[in-house]
Coordinates of C-alpha atoms and ligand atoms in Angstrom, one line a residue:
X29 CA 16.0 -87.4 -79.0
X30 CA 19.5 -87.1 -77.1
X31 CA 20.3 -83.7 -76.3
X32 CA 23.6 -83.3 -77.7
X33 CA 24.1 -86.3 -80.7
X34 CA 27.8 -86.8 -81.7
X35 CA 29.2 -85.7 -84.6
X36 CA 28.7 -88.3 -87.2
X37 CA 31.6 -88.4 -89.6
X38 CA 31.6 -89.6 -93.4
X39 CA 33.4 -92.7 -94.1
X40 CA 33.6 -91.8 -97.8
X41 CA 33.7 -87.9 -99.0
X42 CA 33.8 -88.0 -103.3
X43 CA 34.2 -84.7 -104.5
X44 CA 33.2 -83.4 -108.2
X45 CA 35.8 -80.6 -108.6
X46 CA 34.1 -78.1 -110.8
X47 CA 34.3 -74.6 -111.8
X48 CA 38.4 -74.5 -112.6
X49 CA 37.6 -72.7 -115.6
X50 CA 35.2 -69.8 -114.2
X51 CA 37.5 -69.7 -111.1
X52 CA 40.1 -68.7 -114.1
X53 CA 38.0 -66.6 -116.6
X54 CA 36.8 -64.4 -113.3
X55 CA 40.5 -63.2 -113.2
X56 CA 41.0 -63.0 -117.0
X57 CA 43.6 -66.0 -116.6
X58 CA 43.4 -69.3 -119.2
X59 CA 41.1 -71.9 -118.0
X60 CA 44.6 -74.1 -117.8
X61 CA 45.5 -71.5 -114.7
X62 CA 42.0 -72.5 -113.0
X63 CA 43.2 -76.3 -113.5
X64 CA 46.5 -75.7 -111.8
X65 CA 45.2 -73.4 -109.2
X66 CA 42.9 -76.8 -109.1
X67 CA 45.7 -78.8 -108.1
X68 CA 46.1 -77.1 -104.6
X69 CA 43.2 -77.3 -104.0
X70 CA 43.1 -81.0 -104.2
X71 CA 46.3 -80.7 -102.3
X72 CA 44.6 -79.1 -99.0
X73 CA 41.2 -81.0 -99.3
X74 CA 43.8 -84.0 -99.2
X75 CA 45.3 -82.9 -96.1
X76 CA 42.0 -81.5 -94.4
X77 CA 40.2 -85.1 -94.9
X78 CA 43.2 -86.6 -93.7
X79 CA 42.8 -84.0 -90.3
X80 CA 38.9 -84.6 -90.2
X81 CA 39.2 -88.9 -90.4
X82 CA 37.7 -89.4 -93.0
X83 CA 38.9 -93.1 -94.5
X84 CA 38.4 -92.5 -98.2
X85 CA 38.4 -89.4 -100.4
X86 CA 37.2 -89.8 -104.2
X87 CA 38.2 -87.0 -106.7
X88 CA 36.7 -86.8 -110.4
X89 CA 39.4 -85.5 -112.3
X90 CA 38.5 -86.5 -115.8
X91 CA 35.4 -87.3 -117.3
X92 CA 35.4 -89.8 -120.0
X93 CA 32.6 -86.7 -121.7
X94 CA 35.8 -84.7 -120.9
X95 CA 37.2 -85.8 -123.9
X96 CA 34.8 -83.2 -126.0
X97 CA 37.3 -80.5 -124.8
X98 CA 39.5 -78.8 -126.9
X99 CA 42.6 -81.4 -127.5
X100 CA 45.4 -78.6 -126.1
X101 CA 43.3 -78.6 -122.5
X102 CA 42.9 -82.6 -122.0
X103 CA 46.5 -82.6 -122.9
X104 CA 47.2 -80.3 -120.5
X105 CA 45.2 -82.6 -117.6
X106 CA 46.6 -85.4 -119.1
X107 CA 49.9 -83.5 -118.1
X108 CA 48.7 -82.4 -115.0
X109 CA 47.7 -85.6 -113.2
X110 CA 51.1 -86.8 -114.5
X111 CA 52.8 -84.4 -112.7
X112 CA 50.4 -84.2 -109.8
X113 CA 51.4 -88.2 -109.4
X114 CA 55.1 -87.4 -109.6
X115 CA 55.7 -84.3 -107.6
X116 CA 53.5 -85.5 -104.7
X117 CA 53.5 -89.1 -104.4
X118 CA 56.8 -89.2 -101.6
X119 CA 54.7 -86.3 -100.0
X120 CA 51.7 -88.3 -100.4
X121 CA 53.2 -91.3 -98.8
X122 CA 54.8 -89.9 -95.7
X123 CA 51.2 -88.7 -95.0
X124 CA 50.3 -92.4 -95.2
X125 CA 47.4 -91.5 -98.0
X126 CA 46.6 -94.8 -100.1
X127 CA 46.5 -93.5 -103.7
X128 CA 43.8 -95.3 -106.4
X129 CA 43.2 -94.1 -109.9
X130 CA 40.4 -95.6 -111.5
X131 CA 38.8 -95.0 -114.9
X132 CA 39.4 -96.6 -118.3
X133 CA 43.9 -96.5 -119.0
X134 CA 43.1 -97.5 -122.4
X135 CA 43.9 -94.1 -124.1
X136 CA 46.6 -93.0 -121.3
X137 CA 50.2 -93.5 -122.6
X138 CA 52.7 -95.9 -121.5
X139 CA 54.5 -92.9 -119.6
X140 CA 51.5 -92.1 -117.2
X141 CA 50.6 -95.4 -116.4
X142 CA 53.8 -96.5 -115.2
X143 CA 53.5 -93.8 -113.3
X144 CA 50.4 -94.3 -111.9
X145 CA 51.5 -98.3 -110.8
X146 CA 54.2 -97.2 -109.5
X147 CA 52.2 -94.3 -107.3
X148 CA 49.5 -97.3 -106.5
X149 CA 52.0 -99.7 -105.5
X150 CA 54.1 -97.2 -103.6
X151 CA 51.5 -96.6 -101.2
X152 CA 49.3 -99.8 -101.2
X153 CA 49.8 -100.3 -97.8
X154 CA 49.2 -96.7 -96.3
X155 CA 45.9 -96.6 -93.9
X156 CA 45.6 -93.2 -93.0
X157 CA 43.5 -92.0 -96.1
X158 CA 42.7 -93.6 -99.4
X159 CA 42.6 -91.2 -102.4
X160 CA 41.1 -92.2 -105.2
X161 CA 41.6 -90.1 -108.4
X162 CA 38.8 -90.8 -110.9
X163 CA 40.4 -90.1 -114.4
X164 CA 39.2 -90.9 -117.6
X165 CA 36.1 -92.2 -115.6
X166 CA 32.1 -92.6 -116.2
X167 CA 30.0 -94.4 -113.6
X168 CA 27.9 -95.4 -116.9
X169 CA 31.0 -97.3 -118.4
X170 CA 32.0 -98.8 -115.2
X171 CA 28.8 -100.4 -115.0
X172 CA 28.6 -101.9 -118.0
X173 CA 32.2 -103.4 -117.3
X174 CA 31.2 -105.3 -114.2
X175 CA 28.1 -106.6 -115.9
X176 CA 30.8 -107.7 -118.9
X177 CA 32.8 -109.6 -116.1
X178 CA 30.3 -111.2 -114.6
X179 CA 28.0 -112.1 -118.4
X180 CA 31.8 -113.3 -118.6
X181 CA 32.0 -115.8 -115.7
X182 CA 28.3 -117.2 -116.4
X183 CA 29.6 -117.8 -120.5
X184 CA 32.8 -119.6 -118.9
X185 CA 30.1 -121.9 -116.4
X186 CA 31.9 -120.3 -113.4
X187 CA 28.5 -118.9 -111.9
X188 CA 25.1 -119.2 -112.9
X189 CA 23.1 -115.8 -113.9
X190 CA 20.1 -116.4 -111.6
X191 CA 22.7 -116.3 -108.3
X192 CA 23.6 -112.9 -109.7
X193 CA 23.6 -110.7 -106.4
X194 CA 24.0 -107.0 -105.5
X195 CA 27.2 -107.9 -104.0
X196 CA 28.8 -109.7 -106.9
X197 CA 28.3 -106.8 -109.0
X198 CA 30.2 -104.2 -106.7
X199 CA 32.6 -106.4 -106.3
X200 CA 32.9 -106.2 -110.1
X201 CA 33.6 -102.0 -109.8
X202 CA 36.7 -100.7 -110.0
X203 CA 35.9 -99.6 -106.1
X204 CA 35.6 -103.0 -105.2
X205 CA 36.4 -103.2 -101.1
X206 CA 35.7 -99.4 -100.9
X207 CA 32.5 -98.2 -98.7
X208 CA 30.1 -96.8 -100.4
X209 CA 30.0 -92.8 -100.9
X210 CA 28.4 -91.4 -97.6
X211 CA 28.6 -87.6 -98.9
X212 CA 28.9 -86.5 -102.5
X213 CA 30.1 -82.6 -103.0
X214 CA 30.2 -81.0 -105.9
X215 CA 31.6 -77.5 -106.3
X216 CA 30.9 -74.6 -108.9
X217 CA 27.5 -74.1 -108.5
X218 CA 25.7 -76.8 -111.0
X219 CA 22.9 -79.8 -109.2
X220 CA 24.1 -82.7 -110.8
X221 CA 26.3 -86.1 -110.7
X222 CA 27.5 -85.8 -114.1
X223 CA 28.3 -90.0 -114.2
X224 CA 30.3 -89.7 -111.2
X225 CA 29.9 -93.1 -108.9
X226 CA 26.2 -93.7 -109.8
X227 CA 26.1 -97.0 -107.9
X228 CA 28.8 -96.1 -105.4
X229 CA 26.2 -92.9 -104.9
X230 CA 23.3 -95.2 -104.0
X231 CA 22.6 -93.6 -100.5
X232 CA 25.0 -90.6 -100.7
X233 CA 23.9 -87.4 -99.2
X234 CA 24.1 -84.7 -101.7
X235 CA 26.1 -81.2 -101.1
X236 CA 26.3 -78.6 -103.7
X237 CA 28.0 -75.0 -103.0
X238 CA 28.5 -72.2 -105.4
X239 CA 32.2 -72.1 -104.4
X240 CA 34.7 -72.5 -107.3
X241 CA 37.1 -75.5 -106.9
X242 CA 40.2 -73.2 -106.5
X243 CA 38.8 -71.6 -103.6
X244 CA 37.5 -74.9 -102.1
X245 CA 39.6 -75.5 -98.3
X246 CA 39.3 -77.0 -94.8
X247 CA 36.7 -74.3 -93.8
X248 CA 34.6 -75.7 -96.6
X249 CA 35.0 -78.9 -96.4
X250 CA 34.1 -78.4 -92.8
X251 CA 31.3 -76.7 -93.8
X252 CA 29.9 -79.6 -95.8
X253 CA 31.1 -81.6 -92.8
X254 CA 28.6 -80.5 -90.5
X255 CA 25.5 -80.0 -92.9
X256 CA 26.2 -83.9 -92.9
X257 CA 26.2 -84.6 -89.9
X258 CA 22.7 -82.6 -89.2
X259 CA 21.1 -84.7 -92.2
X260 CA 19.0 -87.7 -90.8
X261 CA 19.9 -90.8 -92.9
X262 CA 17.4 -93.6 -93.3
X263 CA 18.7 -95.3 -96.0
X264 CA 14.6 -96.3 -96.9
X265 CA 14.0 -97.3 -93.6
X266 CA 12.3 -95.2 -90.9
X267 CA 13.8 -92.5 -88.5
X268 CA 15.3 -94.4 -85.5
X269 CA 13.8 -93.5 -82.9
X270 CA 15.7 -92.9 -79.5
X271 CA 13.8 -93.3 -75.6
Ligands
FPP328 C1 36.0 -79.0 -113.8 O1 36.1 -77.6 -114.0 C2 37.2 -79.5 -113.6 C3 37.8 -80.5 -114.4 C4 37.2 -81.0 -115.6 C5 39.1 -81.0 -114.1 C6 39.3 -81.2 -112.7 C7 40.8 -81.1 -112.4 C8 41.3 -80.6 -111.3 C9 40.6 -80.1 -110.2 C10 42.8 -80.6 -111.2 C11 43.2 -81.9 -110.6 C12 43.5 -82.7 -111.7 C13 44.2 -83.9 -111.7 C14 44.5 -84.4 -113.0 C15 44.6 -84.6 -110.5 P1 35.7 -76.9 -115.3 O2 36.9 -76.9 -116.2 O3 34.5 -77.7 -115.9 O4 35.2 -75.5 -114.9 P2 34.1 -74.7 -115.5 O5 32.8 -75.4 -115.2 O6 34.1 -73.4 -114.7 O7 34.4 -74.4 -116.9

């Protein structure tokens, strides 16, 4: 094995944000406080992936099992994206950052996802970094939309089930185009994907750390960086083996 192997970057860091609301109850604040506090956070990690190269940085920001809250906090995320999207998008753009929402915009109001167009279309042609901010998002329900596209093109004779492929099927997800996750993080402590990006996930590497979103910054995220790059991918092959 080479002595000194270079420092293999991730093409596509997704990030489950968790533990706003312990990050606020720890300091006796509302759990809204942890959400905001939530917001810079996402507002370094933006700029420190941006720093570190990576191409595209995927964000859950609302579950569609987020909907069991209490209605006054998924207002105020409702709220929060909106104004994440407004106050940040020029800032955003001058970076050159490419900003994606996906997720289901049926129950979103005509307000936010004019908003949200507008943010998309802004920015479509930025390179540097492409955010995308899962909201009002399940990998579950994603799924079974693709499969409804495609049952949809068979019913319509447009393509015959039995030359189904891998391929037209992610090309049926909202990610359609984007690489696959290379390193999935999830802050707050908990082991689990929580329907975030189950098929964009297929070969991710996994990094958990008991840090609380709000605390979350470069020095972490480079943290996570490096444990990536010592893991040895093999994506079900073998170990390649060097002379
Ligand atoms: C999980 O923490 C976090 C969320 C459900 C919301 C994530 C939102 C942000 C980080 C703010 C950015 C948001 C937008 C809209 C761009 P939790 O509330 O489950 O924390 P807990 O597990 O400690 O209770």
């Amino acid at each position: 094995m080479a002595a000194h192997q270079p420092f293999v970057s991730p093409r596509h860091v997704a990030i489950i944000m968790d533990g706003n609301g312990r990050w606020a109850e720890a300091r006796g604040l509302p759990r809204s406080a942890g959400h905001k506090a939530g917001i810079d956070a996402l507002r370094r990690s933006v700029r420190a992936a941006s720093d570190q190269g990576i191409e595209v940085l995927s964000v859950y920001a609302f579950s569609t099992e987020n909907w069991q809250r209490p209605k006054r906090e998924v207002m105020f995320l409702f709220d929060l994206l909106n104004r994440f999207i407004k106050q940040d998008v020029a800032e955003l753009h001058a970076a050159g950052v490419h900003i994606k929402i996906i997720g289901s915009r049926v129950d979103l109001d005509d307000k936010i996802i004019k908003q949200l167009k507008y943010a998309e279309r802004l920015t479509a042609d930025n390179t540097k970094l492409k955010l995308i901010v899962a909201f009002n998002y399940g990998a579950r329900q994603e799924l079974a939309q693709a499969a409804k596209a495609l049952a949809e093109l068979v019913a319509a004779g447009k393509m015959n089930a039995a030359d189904i492929t891998t391929d037209h099927f992610e090309n049926a997800l909202d990610t359609a185009g984007i690489p696959p996750v290379d390193l999935l993080i999830r802050t707050g402590g908990e082991q689990r994907v929580s329907n975030f990006m189950l098929w964009q996930c297929a070969y991710a590497e996994f990094y958990f750390t008991p840090i609380f979103w709000p605390d979350f910054d470069s020095t972490a995220l480079a943290k996570a960086l490096a444990e990536y790059a010592a893991r040895d991918r093999r994506f079900g092959g073998l170990k390649v083996q060097s002379a």
